[in-house]
Amino acid sequence: MKTVFVHPERCIGCKQCEFACAVAHSQTKSPFLAVFETPSPKPRIHAEPGLQLNTSFPNKCRHCNPAPCMAVCPTSAIRRAVDYPEIVFIDASKCIACAMCAMVCPFDVITYHASAAAPEKVAVAIKCDHCIERQRQGLIPACVEVCKVNALEFGEINELVRKARTRYSEAVSVAVGQLQPEIVGLPVQIESWRDWGESVTHVNAGDSKGV
């Protein structure tokens, strides 16, 4: 299953993801012409500011399974795409703006705005659809494409989680490796075990080269 993976510790709150999202869901798909559209396109991702300068969290739909919003929608306007069943999207032509989906959303990512896709361009529910139209063209979500600090990644969820887990493990290993046993009360034999581990690693590396 592919998804957009968020690294909040990397986000600097530049809001380029919001701008790219709005353009990707505009009628013209142009950053120069979209600002003149009526109604104006709105982002489906929300980079809310953190408590410290240059910190933020890009909040977006998680495409839950089961999806509470889909379960409570009285008109079946919220459903899963046939070709991308992991994506939950909103059919603007069926939305009656009852706000039931927004009430049950655990992440507060559903908003209401006038939409060109809705009858008479009335206000309807909008949320992230993982740029399904772009994916159908072989492209990645717009927010991921423009993020300059890799706070947003797109790919198979298990692979993205594995990469994140490895990265955190390496960071912890570096921090632990700098600790002095006598200061933090680590067992005195830990240095011996570390030396043994390094020697085994070197031996294995030599065997691999020999093969």
PDB file of C-alpha atoms in Angstrom:
ATOM      1  CA  MET A   1       0.000   0.000   0.000  1.00  0.00           C
ATOM      2  CA  LYS A   2       1.405   3.374  -1.021  1.00  0.00           C
ATOM      3  CA  THR A   3       0.975   6.468   1.105  1.00  0.00           C
ATOM      4  CA  VAL A   4       2.455   9.875   1.908  1.00  0.00           C
ATOM      5  CA  PHE A   5       4.704   9.486   4.954  1.00  0.00           C
ATOM      6  CA  VAL A   6       5.192  12.585   7.112  1.00  0.00           C
ATOM      7  CA  HIS A   7       8.446  13.455   8.909  1.00  0.00           C
ATOM      8  CA  PRO A   8       7.318  16.310  11.199  1.00  0.00           C
ATOM      9  CA  GLU A   9      10.831  16.831  12.568  1.00  0.00           C
ATOM     10  CA  ARG A  10      11.940  17.960   9.096  1.00  0.00           C
ATOM     11  CA  CYS A  11       9.091  20.343   8.276  1.00  0.00           C
ATOM     12  CA  ILE A  12      10.057  24.037   8.297  1.00  0.00           C
ATOM     13  CA  GLY A  13       6.569  25.404   7.647  1.00  0.00           C
ATOM     14  CA  CYS A  14       7.306  26.877   4.212  1.00  0.00           C
ATOM     15  CA  LYS A  15       3.795  25.870   3.023  1.00  0.00           C
ATOM     16  CA  GLN A  16       4.987  24.969  -0.470  1.00  0.00           C
ATOM     17  CA  CYS A  17       3.034  21.737  -0.067  1.00  0.00           C
ATOM     18  CA  GLU A  18      -0.177  23.715   0.453  1.00  0.00           C
ATOM     19  CA  PHE A  19       0.425  25.834  -2.638  1.00  0.00           C
ATOM     20  CA  ALA A  20       1.306  22.826  -4.812  1.00  0.00           C
ATOM     21  CA  CYS A  21      -1.760  20.963  -3.566  1.00  0.00           C
ATOM     22  CA  ALA A  22      -4.079  23.848  -4.412  1.00  0.00           C
ATOM     23  CA  VAL A  23      -2.597  24.154  -7.904  1.00  0.00           C
ATOM     24  CA  ALA A  24      -2.825  20.396  -8.494  1.00  0.00           C
ATOM     25  CA  HIS A  25      -6.545  20.555  -7.682  1.00  0.00           C
ATOM     26  CA  SER A  26      -7.213  23.714  -9.683  1.00  0.00           C
ATOM     27  CA  GLN A  27      -8.974  23.833 -13.031  1.00  0.00           C
ATOM     28  CA  THR A  28      -5.979  25.160 -14.976  1.00  0.00           C
ATOM     29  CA  LYS A  29      -3.222  23.268 -13.084  1.00  0.00           C
ATOM     30  CA  SER A  30      -1.148  26.412 -13.539  1.00  0.00           C
ATOM     31  CA  PRO A  31       0.486  28.269 -10.621  1.00  0.00           C
ATOM     32  CA  PHE A  32       0.102  31.490 -12.613  1.00  0.00           C
ATOM     33  CA  LEU A  33      -3.544  31.087 -13.656  1.00  0.00           C
ATOM     34  CA  ALA A  34      -4.979  29.251 -10.649  1.00  0.00           C
ATOM     35  CA  VAL A  35      -5.024  32.432  -8.553  1.00  0.00           C
ATOM     36  CA  PHE A  36      -7.548  33.959 -10.967  1.00  0.00           C
ATOM     37  CA  GLU A  37      -9.973  31.031 -10.852  1.00  0.00           C
ATOM     38  CA  THR A  38     -13.444  31.244  -9.340  1.00  0.00           C
ATOM     39  CA  PRO A  39     -13.860  29.610  -6.940  1.00  0.00           C
ATOM     40  CA  SER A  40     -10.223  29.724  -5.901  1.00  0.00           C
ATOM     41  CA  PRO A  41      -8.617  26.295  -5.395  1.00  0.00           C
ATOM     42  CA  LYS A  42      -7.909  25.244  -1.814  1.00  0.00           C
ATOM     43  CA  PRO A  43      -5.180  22.988  -0.406  1.00  0.00           C
ATOM     44  CA  ARG A  44      -5.961  19.544   0.966  1.00  0.00           C
ATOM     45  CA  ILE A  45      -2.883  19.496   3.189  1.00  0.00           C
ATOM     46  CA  HIS A  46      -2.466  21.880   6.113  1.00  0.00           C
ATOM     47  CA  ALA A  47       0.999  22.806   7.413  1.00  0.00           C
ATOM     48  CA  GLU A  48       0.063  24.213  10.793  1.00  0.00           C
ATOM     49  CA  PRO A  49       2.772  26.157  12.684  1.00  0.00           C
ATOM     50  CA  GLY A  50       4.437  24.584  15.694  1.00  0.00           C
ATOM     51  CA  LEU A  51       5.323  26.157  19.029  1.00  0.00           C
ATOM     52  CA  GLN A  52       8.830  27.072  17.885  1.00  0.00           C
ATOM     53  CA  LEU A  53      10.067  29.078  14.909  1.00  0.00           C
ATOM     54  CA  ASN A  54      10.463  27.081  11.683  1.00  0.00           C
ATOM     55  CA  THR A  55       8.572  24.077  13.034  1.00  0.00           C
ATOM     56  CA  SER A  56       5.347  22.771  11.583  1.00  0.00           C
ATOM     57  CA  PHE A  57       3.273  19.655  11.000  1.00  0.00           C
ATOM     58  CA  PRO A  58       1.879  18.859   7.533  1.00  0.00           C
ATOM     59  CA  ASN A  59      -1.518  17.442   8.457  1.00  0.00           C
ATOM     60  CA  LYS A  60      -3.458  15.505   5.829  1.00  0.00           C
ATOM     61  CA  CYS A  61      -5.970  12.716   5.387  1.00  0.00           C
ATOM     62  CA  ARG A  62      -4.662   9.301   6.486  1.00  0.00           C
ATOM     63  CA  HIS A  63      -7.131   7.390   4.279  1.00  0.00           C
ATOM     64  CA  CYS A  64      -8.202   5.264   7.231  1.00  0.00           C
ATOM     65  CA  ASN A  65      -9.409   1.711   6.816  1.00  0.00           C
ATOM     66  CA  PRO A  66     -12.144   1.520   7.893  1.00  0.00           C
ATOM     67  CA  ALA A  67     -12.754   5.205   7.224  1.00  0.00           C
ATOM     68  CA  PRO A  68     -15.120   6.893   9.731  1.00  0.00           C
ATOM     69  CA  CYS A  69     -15.974   9.635   7.231  1.00  0.00           C
ATOM     70  CA  MET A  70     -17.066   7.102   4.643  1.00  0.00           C
ATOM     71  CA  ALA A  71     -19.151   5.203   7.192  1.00  0.00           C
ATOM     72  CA  VAL A  72     -21.229   8.235   8.233  1.00  0.00           C
ATOM     73  CA  CYS A  73     -21.715   9.905   4.840  1.00  0.00           C
ATOM     74  CA  PRO A  74     -25.488   9.764   4.148  1.00  0.00           C
ATOM     75  CA  THR A  75     -25.149  10.211   0.377  1.00  0.00           C
ATOM     76  CA  SER A  76     -22.192   7.873  -0.254  1.00  0.00           C
ATOM     77  CA  ALA A  77     -20.220  10.850  -1.518  1.00  0.00           C
ATOM     78  CA  ILE A  78     -17.136   9.451   0.205  1.00  0.00           C
ATOM     79  CA  ARG A  79     -15.854   6.191  -1.186  1.00  0.00           C
ATOM     80  CA  ARG A  80     -12.764   4.299  -2.278  1.00  0.00           C
ATOM     81  CA  ALA A  81     -11.350   4.493  -5.779  1.00  0.00           C
ATOM     82  CA  VAL A  82     -11.767   1.310  -7.804  1.00  0.00           C
ATOM     83  CA  ASP A  83      -8.266   1.462  -9.281  1.00  0.00           C
ATOM     84  CA  TYR A  84      -6.640   2.744  -6.067  1.00  0.00           C
ATOM     85  CA  PRO A  85      -8.621   1.095  -3.230  1.00  0.00           C
ATOM     86  CA  GLU A  86      -6.291   2.528  -0.585  1.00  0.00           C
ATOM     87  CA  ILE A  87      -7.483   6.046  -1.495  1.00  0.00           C
ATOM     88  CA  VAL A  88     -10.621   7.527   0.071  1.00  0.00           C
ATOM     89  CA  PHE A  89     -11.985  10.408  -2.004  1.00  0.00           C
ATOM     90  CA  ILE A  90     -14.998  12.718  -2.007  1.00  0.00           C
ATOM     91  CA  ASP A  91     -17.390  12.982  -4.942  1.00  0.00           C
ATOM     92  CA  ALA A  92     -18.231  16.703  -4.859  1.00  0.00           C
ATOM     93  CA  SER A  93     -21.342  16.173  -6.984  1.00  0.00           C
ATOM     94  CA  LYS A  94     -22.922  14.078  -4.206  1.00  0.00           C
ATOM     95  CA  CYS A  95     -21.783  16.047  -1.149  1.00  0.00           C
ATOM     96  CA  ILE A  96     -24.558  17.897   0.714  1.00  0.00           C
ATOM     97  CA  ALA A  97     -22.200  19.630   3.181  1.00  0.00           C
ATOM     98  CA  CYS A  98     -23.825  18.030   6.216  1.00  0.00           C
ATOM     99  CA  ALA A  99     -20.436  18.055   8.012  1.00  0.00           C
ATOM    100  CA  MET A 100     -20.880  14.551   9.404  1.00  0.00           C
ATOM    101  CA  CYS A 101     -17.511  13.531   7.957  1.00  0.00           C
ATOM    102  CA  ALA A 102     -15.736  16.482   9.577  1.00  0.00           C
ATOM    103  CA  MET A 103     -17.278  15.641  12.942  1.00  0.00           C
ATOM    104  CA  VAL A 104     -15.955  12.075  12.972  1.00  0.00           C
ATOM    105  CA  CYS A 105     -12.567  12.688  11.343  1.00  0.00           C
ATOM    106  CA  PRO A 106      -9.951  11.882  14.028  1.00  0.00           C
ATOM    107  CA  PHE A 107      -7.364  14.144  12.372  1.00  0.00           C
ATOM    108  CA  ASP A 108      -9.475  17.250  11.612  1.00  0.00           C
ATOM    109  CA  VAL A 109      -8.446  17.371   7.958  1.00  0.00           C
ATOM    110  CA  ILE A 110     -11.820  17.798   6.240  1.00  0.00           C
ATOM    111  CA  THR A 111     -12.722  21.382   5.362  1.00  0.00           C
ATOM    112  CA  TYR A 112     -15.540  23.038   3.402  1.00  0.00           C
ATOM    113  CA  HIS A 113     -15.024  25.341   0.446  1.00  0.00           C
ATOM    114  CA  ALA A 114     -16.695  26.259  -2.813  1.00  0.00           C
ATOM    115  CA  SER A 115     -15.652  23.778  -5.476  1.00  0.00           C
ATOM    116  CA  ALA A 116     -15.728  23.932  -9.256  1.00  0.00           C
ATOM    117  CA  ALA A 117     -16.600  20.221  -9.234  1.00  0.00           C
ATOM    118  CA  ALA A 118     -19.768  20.780  -7.183  1.00  0.00           C
ATOM    119  CA  PRO A 119     -23.178  21.677  -8.650  1.00  0.00           C
ATOM    120  CA  GLU A 120     -23.429  25.467  -8.869  1.00  0.00           C
ATOM    121  CA  LYS A 121     -19.943  25.591  -7.291  1.00  0.00           C
ATOM    122  CA  VAL A 122     -21.318  25.461  -3.758  1.00  0.00           C
ATOM    123  CA  ALA A 123     -19.278  24.709  -0.643  1.00  0.00           C
ATOM    124  CA  VAL A 124     -18.595  21.006  -0.193  1.00  0.00           C
ATOM    125  CA  ALA A 125     -16.244  18.827   1.821  1.00  0.00           C
ATOM    126  CA  ILE A 126     -12.697  18.597   0.504  1.00  0.00           C
ATOM    127  CA  LYS A 127      -9.722  16.580   1.678  1.00  0.00           C
ATOM    128  CA  CYS A 128      -6.553  14.944   0.404  1.00  0.00           C
ATOM    129  CA  ASP A 129      -7.117  12.407  -2.365  1.00  0.00           C
ATOM    130  CA  HIS A 130      -3.427  11.472  -2.671  1.00  0.00           C
ATOM    131  CA  CYS A 131      -3.446  13.294  -6.009  1.00  0.00           C
ATOM    132  CA  ILE A 132      -5.181  10.337  -7.603  1.00  0.00           C
ATOM    133  CA  GLU A 133      -5.306  12.021 -11.015  1.00  0.00           C
ATOM    134  CA  ARG A 134      -1.547  12.594 -10.909  1.00  0.00           C
ATOM    135  CA  GLN A 135      -0.960   8.990  -9.874  1.00  0.00           C
ATOM    136  CA  ARG A 136      -3.003   7.819 -12.836  1.00  0.00           C
ATOM    137  CA  GLN A 137      -0.533   9.754 -14.981  1.00  0.00           C
ATOM    138  CA  GLY A 138       2.432   8.083 -13.304  1.00  0.00           C
ATOM    139  CA  LEU A 139       3.243  11.103 -11.122  1.00  0.00           C
ATOM    140  CA  ILE A 140       3.677  11.376  -7.369  1.00  0.00           C
ATOM    141  CA  PRO A 141       1.506  13.602  -5.142  1.00  0.00           C
ATOM    142  CA  ALA A 142       2.204  17.300  -5.670  1.00  0.00           C
ATOM    143  CA  CYS A 143       3.030  17.982  -2.019  1.00  0.00           C
ATOM    144  CA  VAL A 144       5.772  15.350  -2.049  1.00  0.00           C
ATOM    145  CA  GLU A 145       7.195  16.606  -5.325  1.00  0.00           C
ATOM    146  CA  VAL A 146       7.733  20.162  -4.068  1.00  0.00           C
ATOM    147  CA  CYS A 147       8.950  19.442  -0.522  1.00  0.00           C
ATOM    148  CA  LYS A 148      12.586  20.583  -0.411  1.00  0.00           C
ATOM    149  CA  VAL A 149      13.428  19.064   2.979  1.00  0.00           C
ATOM    150  CA  ASN A 150      11.908  15.604   2.396  1.00  0.00           C
ATOM    151  CA  ALA A 151       9.388  16.091   5.181  1.00  0.00           C
ATOM    152  CA  LEU A 152       6.965  14.263   2.887  1.00  0.00           C
ATOM    153  CA  GLU A 153       7.802  10.943   1.236  1.00  0.00           C
ATOM    154  CA  PHE A 154       5.663   8.793  -1.025  1.00  0.00           C
ATOM    155  CA  GLY A 155       6.003   5.042  -1.331  1.00  0.00           C
ATOM    156  CA  GLU A 156       5.113   1.657   0.085  1.00  0.00           C
ATOM    157  CA  ILE A 157       4.199   2.173   3.731  1.00  0.00           C
ATOM    158  CA  ASN A 158       6.218  -0.757   5.107  1.00  0.00           C
ATOM    159  CA  GLU A 159       9.344   0.350   3.248  1.00  0.00           C
ATOM    160  CA  LEU A 160       8.962   3.949   4.440  1.00  0.00           C
ATOM    161  CA  VAL A 161       8.472   2.770   8.029  1.00  0.00           C
ATOM    162  CA  ARG A 162      11.526   0.510   7.743  1.00  0.00           C
ATOM    163  CA  LYS A 163      13.661   3.416   6.507  1.00  0.00           C
ATOM    164  CA  ALA A 164      12.434   5.642   9.332  1.00  0.00           C
ATOM    165  CA  ARG A 165      13.057   2.900  11.892  1.00  0.00           C
ATOM    166  CA  THR A 166      16.599   2.395  10.590  1.00  0.00           C
ATOM    167  CA  ARG A 167      17.286   6.119  10.649  1.00  0.00           C
ATOM    168  CA  TYR A 168      16.157   6.467  14.260  1.00  0.00           C
ATOM    169  CA  SER A 169      18.114   3.375  15.265  1.00  0.00           C
ATOM    170  CA  GLU A 170      21.274   4.836  13.747  1.00  0.00           C
ATOM    171  CA  ALA A 171      20.722   8.134  15.564  1.00  0.00           C
ATOM    172  CA  VAL A 172      20.249   6.356  18.888  1.00  0.00           C
ATOM    173  CA  SER A 173      23.312   4.187  18.254  1.00  0.00           C
ATOM    174  CA  VAL A 174      25.468   7.253  17.669  1.00  0.00           C
ATOM    175  CA  ALA A 175      24.180   8.877  20.854  1.00  0.00           C
ATOM    176  CA  VAL A 176      24.660   5.731  22.948  1.00  0.00           C
ATOM    177  CA  GLY A 177      28.125   5.167  21.509  1.00  0.00           C
ATOM    178  CA  GLN A 178      29.227   8.529  22.873  1.00  0.00           C
ATOM    179  CA  LEU A 179      28.193   7.718  26.442  1.00  0.00           C
ATOM    180  CA  GLN A 180      30.834   7.007  29.052  1.00  0.00           C
ATOM    181  CA  PRO A 181      29.940   3.864  31.045  1.00  0.00           C
ATOM    182  CA  GLU A 182      31.126   5.312  34.362  1.00  0.00           C
ATOM    183  CA  ILE A 183      28.995   8.447  33.936  1.00  0.00           C
ATOM    184  CA  VAL A 184      25.635   6.841  33.177  1.00  0.00           C
ATOM    185  CA  GLY A 185      26.169   3.682  35.185  1.00  0.00           C
ATOM    186  CA  LEU A 186      26.471   1.270  32.263  1.00  0.00           C
ATOM    187  CA  PRO A 187      27.885  -2.195  32.984  1.00  0.00           C
ATOM    188  CA  VAL A 188      31.692  -2.068  32.991  1.00  0.00           C
ATOM    189  CA  GLN A 189      31.886  -4.977  30.541  1.00  0.00           C
ATOM    190  CA  ILE A 190      29.948  -3.112  27.861  1.00  0.00           C
ATOM    191  CA  GLU A 191      33.126  -1.749  26.247  1.00  0.00           C
ATOM    192  CA  SER A 192      34.459  -5.287  25.892  1.00  0.00           C
ATOM    193  CA  TRP A 193      31.266  -6.372  24.188  1.00  0.00           C
ATOM    194  CA  ARG A 194      31.449  -3.379  21.846  1.00  0.00           C
ATOM    195  CA  ASP A 195      35.048  -4.229  20.934  1.00  0.00           C
ATOM    196  CA  TRP A 196      34.042  -7.845  20.327  1.00  0.00           C
ATOM    197  CA  GLY A 197      31.158  -6.729  18.117  1.00  0.00           C
ATOM    198  CA  GLU A 198      33.475  -4.543  16.026  1.00  0.00           C
ATOM    199  CA  SER A 199      35.983  -7.376  15.602  1.00  0.00           C
ATOM    200  CA  VAL A 200      33.248  -9.774  14.466  1.00  0.00           C
ATOM    201  CA  THR A 201      31.984  -7.184  12.006  1.00  0.00           C
ATOM    202  CA  HIS A 202      35.466  -6.747  10.551  1.00  0.00           C
ATOM    203  CA  VAL A 203      35.956 -10.510  10.242  1.00  0.00           C
ATOM    204  CA  ASN A 204      32.612 -10.933   8.493  1.00  0.00           C
ATOM    205  CA  ALA A 205      33.420  -8.072   6.152  1.00  0.00           C
ATOM    206  CA  GLY A 206      36.718  -9.747   5.282  1.00  0.00           C
ATOM    207  CA  ASP A 207      35.004 -13.073   4.609  1.00  0.00           C
ATOM    208  CA  SER A 208      32.509 -11.386   2.316  1.00  0.00           C
ATOM    209  CA  LYS A 209      35.290  -9.794   0.308  1.00  0.00           C
ATOM    210  CA  GLY A 210      37.050 -13.133   0.039  1.00  0.00           C
ATOM    211  CA  VAL A 211      33.940 -14.746  -1.404  1.00  0.00           C
TER     212      VAL A 211
END
